[in-house]
PDB file of C-alpha atoms and ligand atoms in Angstrom:
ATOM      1  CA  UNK V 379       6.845  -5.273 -15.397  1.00 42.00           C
ATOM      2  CA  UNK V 380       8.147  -2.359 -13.528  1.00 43.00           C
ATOM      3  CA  UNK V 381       8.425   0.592 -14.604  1.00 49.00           C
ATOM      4  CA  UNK V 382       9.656   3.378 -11.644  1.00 55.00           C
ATOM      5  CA  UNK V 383       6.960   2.439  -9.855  1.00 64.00           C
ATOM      6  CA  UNK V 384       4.380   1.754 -12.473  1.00 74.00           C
ATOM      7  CA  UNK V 385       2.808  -1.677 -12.141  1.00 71.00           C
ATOM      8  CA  UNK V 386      -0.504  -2.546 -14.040  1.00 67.00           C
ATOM      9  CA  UNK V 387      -1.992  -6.008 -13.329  1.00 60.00           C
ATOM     10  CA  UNK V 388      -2.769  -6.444 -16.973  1.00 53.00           C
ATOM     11  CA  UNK V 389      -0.663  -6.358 -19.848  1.00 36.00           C
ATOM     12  CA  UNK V 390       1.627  -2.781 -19.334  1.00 35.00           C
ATOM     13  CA  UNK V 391      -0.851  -0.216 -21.722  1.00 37.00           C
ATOM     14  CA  UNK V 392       0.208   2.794 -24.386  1.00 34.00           C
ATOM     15  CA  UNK V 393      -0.403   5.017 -21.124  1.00 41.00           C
ATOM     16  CA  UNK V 394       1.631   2.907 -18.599  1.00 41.00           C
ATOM     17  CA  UNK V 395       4.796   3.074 -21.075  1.00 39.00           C
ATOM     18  CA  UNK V 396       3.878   7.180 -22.042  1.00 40.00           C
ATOM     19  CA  UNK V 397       3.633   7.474 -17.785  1.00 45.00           C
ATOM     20  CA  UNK V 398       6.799   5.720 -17.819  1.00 45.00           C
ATOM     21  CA  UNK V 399       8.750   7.674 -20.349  1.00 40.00           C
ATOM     22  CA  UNK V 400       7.972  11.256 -18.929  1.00 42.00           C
ATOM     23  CA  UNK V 401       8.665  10.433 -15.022  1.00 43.00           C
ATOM     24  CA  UNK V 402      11.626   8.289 -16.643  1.00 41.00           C
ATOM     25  CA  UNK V 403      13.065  11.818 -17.908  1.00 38.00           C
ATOM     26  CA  UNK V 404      13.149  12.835 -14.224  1.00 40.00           C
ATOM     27  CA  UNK V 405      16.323  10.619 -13.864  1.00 37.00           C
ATOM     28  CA  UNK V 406      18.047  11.901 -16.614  1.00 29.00           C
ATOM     29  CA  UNK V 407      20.419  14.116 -16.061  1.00 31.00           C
ATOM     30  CA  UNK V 408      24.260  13.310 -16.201  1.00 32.00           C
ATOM     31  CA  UNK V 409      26.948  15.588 -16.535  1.00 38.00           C
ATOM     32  CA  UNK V 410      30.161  14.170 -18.098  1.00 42.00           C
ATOM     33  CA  UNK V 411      33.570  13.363 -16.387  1.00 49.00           C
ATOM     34  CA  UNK V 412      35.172  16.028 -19.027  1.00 50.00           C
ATOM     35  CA  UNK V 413      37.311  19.187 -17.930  1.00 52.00           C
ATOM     36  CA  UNK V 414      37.161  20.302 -21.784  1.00 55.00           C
ATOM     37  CA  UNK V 415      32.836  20.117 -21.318  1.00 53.00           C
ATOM     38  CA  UNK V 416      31.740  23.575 -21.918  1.00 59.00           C
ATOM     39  CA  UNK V 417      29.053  24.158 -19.564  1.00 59.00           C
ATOM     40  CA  UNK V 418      26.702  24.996 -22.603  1.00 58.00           C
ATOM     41  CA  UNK V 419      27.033  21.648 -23.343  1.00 54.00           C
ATOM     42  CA  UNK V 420      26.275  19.634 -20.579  1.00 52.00           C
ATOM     43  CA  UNK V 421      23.219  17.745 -20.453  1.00 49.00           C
ATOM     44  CA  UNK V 422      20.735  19.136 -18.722  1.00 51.00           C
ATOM     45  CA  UNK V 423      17.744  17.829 -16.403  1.00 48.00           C
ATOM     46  CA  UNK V 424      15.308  17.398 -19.244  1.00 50.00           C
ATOM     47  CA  UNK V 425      12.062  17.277 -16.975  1.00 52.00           C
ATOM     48  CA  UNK V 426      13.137  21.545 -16.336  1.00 55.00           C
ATOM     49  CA  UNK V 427      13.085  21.866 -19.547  1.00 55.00           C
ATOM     50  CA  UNK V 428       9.969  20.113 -20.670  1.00 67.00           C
ATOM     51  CA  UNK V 429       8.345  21.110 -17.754  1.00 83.00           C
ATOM     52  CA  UNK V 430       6.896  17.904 -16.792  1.00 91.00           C
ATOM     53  CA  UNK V 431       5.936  17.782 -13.130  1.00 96.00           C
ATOM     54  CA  UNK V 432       4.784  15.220 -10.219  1.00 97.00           C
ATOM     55  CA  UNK V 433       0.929  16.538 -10.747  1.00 97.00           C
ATOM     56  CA  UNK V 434       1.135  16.144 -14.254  1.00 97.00           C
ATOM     57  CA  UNK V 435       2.231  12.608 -13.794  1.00 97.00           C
ATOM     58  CA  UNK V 436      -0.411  11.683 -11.038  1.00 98.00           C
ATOM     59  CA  UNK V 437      -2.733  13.291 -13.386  1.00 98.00           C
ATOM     60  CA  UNK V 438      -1.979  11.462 -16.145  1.00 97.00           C
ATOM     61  CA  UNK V 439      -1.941   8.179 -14.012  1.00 98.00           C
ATOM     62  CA  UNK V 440      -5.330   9.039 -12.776  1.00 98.00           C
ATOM     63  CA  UNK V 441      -7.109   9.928 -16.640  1.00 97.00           C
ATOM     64  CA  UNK V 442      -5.708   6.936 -18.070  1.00 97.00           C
ATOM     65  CA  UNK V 443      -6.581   4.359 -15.985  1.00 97.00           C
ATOM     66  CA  UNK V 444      -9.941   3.077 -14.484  1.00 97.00           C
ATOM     67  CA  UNK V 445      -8.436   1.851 -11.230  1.00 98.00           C
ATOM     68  CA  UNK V 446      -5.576   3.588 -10.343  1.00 98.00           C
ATOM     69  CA  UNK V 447      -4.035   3.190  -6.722  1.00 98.00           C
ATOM     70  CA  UNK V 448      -0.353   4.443  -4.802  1.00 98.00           C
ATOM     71  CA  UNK V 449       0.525   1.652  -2.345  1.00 98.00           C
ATOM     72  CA  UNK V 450       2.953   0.375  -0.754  1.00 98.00           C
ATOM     73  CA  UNK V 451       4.925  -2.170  -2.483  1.00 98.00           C
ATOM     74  CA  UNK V 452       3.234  -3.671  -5.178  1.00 97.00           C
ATOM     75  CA  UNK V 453      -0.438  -5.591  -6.366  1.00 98.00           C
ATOM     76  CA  UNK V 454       1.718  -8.625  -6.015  1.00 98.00           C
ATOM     77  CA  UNK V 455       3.726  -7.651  -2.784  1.00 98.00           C
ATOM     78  CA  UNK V 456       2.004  -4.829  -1.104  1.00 98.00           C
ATOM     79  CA  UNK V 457       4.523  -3.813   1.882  1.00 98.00           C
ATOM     80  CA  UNK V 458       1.386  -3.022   4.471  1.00 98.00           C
ATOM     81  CA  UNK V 459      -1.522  -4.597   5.670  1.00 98.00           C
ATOM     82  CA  UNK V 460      -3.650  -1.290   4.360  1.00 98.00           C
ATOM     83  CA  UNK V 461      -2.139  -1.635   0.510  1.00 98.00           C
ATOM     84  CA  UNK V 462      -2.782  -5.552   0.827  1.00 98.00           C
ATOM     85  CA  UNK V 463      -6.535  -4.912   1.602  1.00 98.00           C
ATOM     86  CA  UNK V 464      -7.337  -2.534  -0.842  1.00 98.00           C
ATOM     87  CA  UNK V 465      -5.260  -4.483  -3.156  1.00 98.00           C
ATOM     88  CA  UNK V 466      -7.375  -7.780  -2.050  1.00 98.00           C
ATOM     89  CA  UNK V 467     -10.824  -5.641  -2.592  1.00 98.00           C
ATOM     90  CA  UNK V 468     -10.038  -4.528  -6.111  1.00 98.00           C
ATOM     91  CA  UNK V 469      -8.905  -7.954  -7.363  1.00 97.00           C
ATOM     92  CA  UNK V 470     -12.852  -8.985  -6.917  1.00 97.00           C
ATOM     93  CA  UNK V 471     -13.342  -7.338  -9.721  1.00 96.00           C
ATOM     94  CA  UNK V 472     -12.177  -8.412 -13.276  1.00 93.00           C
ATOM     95  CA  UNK V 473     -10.835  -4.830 -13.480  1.00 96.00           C
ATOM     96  CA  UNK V 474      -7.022  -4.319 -14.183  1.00 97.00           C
ATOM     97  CA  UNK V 475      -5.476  -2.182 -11.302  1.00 97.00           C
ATOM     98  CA  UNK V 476      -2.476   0.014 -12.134  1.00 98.00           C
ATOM     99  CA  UNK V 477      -0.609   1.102  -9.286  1.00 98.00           C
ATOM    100  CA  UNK V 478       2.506   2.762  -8.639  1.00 98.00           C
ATOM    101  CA  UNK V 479       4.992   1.978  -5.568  1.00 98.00           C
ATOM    102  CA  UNK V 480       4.894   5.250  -3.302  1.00 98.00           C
ATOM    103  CA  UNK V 481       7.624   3.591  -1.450  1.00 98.00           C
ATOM    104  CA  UNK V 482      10.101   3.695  -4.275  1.00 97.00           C
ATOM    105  CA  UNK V 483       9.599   7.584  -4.504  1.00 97.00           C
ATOM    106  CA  UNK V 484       9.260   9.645  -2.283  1.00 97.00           C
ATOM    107  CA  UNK V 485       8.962  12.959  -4.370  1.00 97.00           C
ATOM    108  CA  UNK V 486       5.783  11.322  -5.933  1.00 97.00           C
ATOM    109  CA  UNK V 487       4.403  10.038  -2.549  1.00 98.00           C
ATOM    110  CA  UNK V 488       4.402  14.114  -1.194  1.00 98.00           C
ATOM    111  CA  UNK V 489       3.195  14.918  -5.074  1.00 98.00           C
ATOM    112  CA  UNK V 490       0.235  12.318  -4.344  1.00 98.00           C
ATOM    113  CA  UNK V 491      -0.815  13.827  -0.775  1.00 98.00           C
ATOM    114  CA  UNK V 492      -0.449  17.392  -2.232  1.00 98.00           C
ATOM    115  CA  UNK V 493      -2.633  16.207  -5.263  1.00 98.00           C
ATOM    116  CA  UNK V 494      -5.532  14.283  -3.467  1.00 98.00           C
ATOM    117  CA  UNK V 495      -4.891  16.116  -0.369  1.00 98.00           C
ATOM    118  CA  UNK V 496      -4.932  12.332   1.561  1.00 98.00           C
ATOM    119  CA  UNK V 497      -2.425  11.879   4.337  1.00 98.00           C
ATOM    120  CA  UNK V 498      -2.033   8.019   4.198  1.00 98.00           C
ATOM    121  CA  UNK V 499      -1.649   5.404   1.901  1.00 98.00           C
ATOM    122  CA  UNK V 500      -3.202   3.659  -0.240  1.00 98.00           C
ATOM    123  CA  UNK V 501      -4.995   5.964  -2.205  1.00 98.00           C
ATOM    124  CA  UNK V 502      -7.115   4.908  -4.546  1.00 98.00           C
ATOM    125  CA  UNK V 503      -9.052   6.545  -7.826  1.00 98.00           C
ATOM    126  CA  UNK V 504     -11.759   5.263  -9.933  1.00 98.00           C
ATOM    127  CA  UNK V 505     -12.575   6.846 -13.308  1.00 96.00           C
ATOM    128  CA  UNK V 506     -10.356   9.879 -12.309  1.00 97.00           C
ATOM    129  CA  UNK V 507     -11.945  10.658  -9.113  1.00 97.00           C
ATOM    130  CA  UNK V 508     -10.669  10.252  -5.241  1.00 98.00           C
ATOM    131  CA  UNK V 509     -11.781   7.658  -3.907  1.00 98.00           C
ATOM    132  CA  UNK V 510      -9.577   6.821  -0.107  1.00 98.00           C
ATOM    133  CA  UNK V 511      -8.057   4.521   1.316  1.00 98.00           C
ATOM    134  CA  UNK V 512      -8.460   0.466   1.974  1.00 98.00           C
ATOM    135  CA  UNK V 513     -10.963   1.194   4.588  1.00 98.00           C
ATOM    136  CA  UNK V 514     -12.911   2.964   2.436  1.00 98.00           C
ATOM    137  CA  UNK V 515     -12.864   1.112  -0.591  1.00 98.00           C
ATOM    138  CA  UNK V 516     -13.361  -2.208   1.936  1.00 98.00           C
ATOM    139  CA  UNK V 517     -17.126  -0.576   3.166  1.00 98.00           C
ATOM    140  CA  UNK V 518     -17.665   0.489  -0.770  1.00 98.00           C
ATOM    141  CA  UNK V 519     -17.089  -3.311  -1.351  1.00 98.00           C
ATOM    142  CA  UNK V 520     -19.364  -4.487   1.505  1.00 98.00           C
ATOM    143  CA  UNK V 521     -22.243  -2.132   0.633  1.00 98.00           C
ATOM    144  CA  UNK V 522     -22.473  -2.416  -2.928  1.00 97.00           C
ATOM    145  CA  UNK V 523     -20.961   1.034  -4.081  1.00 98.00           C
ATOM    146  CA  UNK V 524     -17.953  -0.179  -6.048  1.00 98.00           C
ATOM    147  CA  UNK V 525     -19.993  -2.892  -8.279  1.00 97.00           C
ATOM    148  CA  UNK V 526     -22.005   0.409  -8.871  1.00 96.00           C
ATOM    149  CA  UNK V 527     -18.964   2.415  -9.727  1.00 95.00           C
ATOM    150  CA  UNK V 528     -17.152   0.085 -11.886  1.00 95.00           C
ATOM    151  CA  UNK V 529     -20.046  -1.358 -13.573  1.00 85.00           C
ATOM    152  CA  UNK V 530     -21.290   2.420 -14.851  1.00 68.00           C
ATOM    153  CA  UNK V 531     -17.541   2.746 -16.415  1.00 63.00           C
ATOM    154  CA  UNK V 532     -17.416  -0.350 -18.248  1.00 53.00           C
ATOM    155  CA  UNK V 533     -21.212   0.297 -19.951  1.00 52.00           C
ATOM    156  CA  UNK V 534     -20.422   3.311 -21.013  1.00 51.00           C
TER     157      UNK V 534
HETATM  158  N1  LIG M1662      -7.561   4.679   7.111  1.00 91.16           N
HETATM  159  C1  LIG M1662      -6.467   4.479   6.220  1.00 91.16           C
HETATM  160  C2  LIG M1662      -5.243   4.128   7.008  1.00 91.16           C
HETATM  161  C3  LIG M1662      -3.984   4.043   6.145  1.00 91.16           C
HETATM  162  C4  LIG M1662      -2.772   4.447   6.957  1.00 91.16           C
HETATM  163  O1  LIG M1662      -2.874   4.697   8.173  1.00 91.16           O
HETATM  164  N2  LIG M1662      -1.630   4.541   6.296  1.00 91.16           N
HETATM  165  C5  LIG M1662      -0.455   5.003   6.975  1.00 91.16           C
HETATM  166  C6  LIG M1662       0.459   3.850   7.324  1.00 91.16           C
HETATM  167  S1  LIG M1662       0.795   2.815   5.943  1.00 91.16           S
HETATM  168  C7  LIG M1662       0.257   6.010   6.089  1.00 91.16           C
HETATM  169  O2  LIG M1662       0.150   6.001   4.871  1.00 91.16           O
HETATM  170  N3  LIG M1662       0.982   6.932   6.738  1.00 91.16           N
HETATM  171  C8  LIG M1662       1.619   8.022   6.065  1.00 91.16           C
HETATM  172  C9  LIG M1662       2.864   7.647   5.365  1.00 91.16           C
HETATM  173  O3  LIG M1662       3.362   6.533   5.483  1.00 91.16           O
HETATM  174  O4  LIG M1662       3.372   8.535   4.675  1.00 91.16           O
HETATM  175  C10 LIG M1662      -6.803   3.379   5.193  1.00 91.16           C
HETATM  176  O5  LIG M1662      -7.637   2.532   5.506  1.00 91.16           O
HETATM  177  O6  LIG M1662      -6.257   3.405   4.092  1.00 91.16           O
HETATM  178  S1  LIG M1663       3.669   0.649   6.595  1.00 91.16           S
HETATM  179 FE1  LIG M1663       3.185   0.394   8.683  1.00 91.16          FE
HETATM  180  S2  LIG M1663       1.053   0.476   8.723  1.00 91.16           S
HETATM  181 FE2  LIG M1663       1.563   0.704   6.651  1.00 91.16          FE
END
């Protein structure tokens, strides 16, 4: 399932479809082919008026999900060697990782950078928190950190 960018490796969730629906809006606006259209009439671009932004996407992407990373590409084709390792790490764990393709937007890649204030991808957050890129999560892996991190979610 894709949904603009929104891939979970699990069965799609209630907050994958709500993520879906408000950064869906951002592609609605159409304006018909009708000289008799009063301009009061035409549709307008409903993410103005329900002032939905980028952040509030990321952030929503971010609460809602344990494992949340913007790649390149997807879990199941990642389009660079960096988004295929952190990709690779994660899938040790029987955790489901929702991701969203970066390269399929690039108004949400510069909303991610802004919001984790990361210059590269893949970024990765666990549990709502920054956690870097593949190199990082790779030497989280190796020393034990991630078991740690993913193990105090899921007693909780
Ligand atoms: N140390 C980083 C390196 C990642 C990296 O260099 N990513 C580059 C190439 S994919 C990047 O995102 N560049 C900025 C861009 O493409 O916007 C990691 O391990 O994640
Ligand atoms: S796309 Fe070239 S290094 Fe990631």
């Amino acid at each position: 399932m894709l949904f603009n960018g929104f891939r979970s490796m699990e069965y799609t969730t209630a907050s994958a479809s709500r993520s879906f629906l408000r950064h869906g809006m951002r592609f609605s606006t159409s304006v018909p082919n009708d000289p008799d259209t009063h301009d009061d009439f035409k549709p307008t671009n409903k993410l103005e008026n329900s002032e939905i932004t980028l952040k509030d996407i990321v952030e929503q992407d971010v609460k809602d999900n344990l494992v949340m990373i913007y790649m390149k590409g997807d879990p199941e084709q990642p389009r660079c060697g960096f988004s295929s390792l952190a990709v690779r790490v994660l899938s040790e764990y029987r955790v489901p990782i929702h991701s969203r393709n970066i390269l399929e937007d690039p108004e949400l890649k510069n909303a991610v950078k802004a919001f984790s204030m990361w210059p590269t991808f893949p970024q990765i957050f666990i549990n709502g928190e920054f956690i870097g890129g593949s190199d990082i999560i790779l030497n989280m892996h190796q020393n034990g950190e991630l078991k740690e991190k993913l193990k105090a979610r899921s007693s909780e």
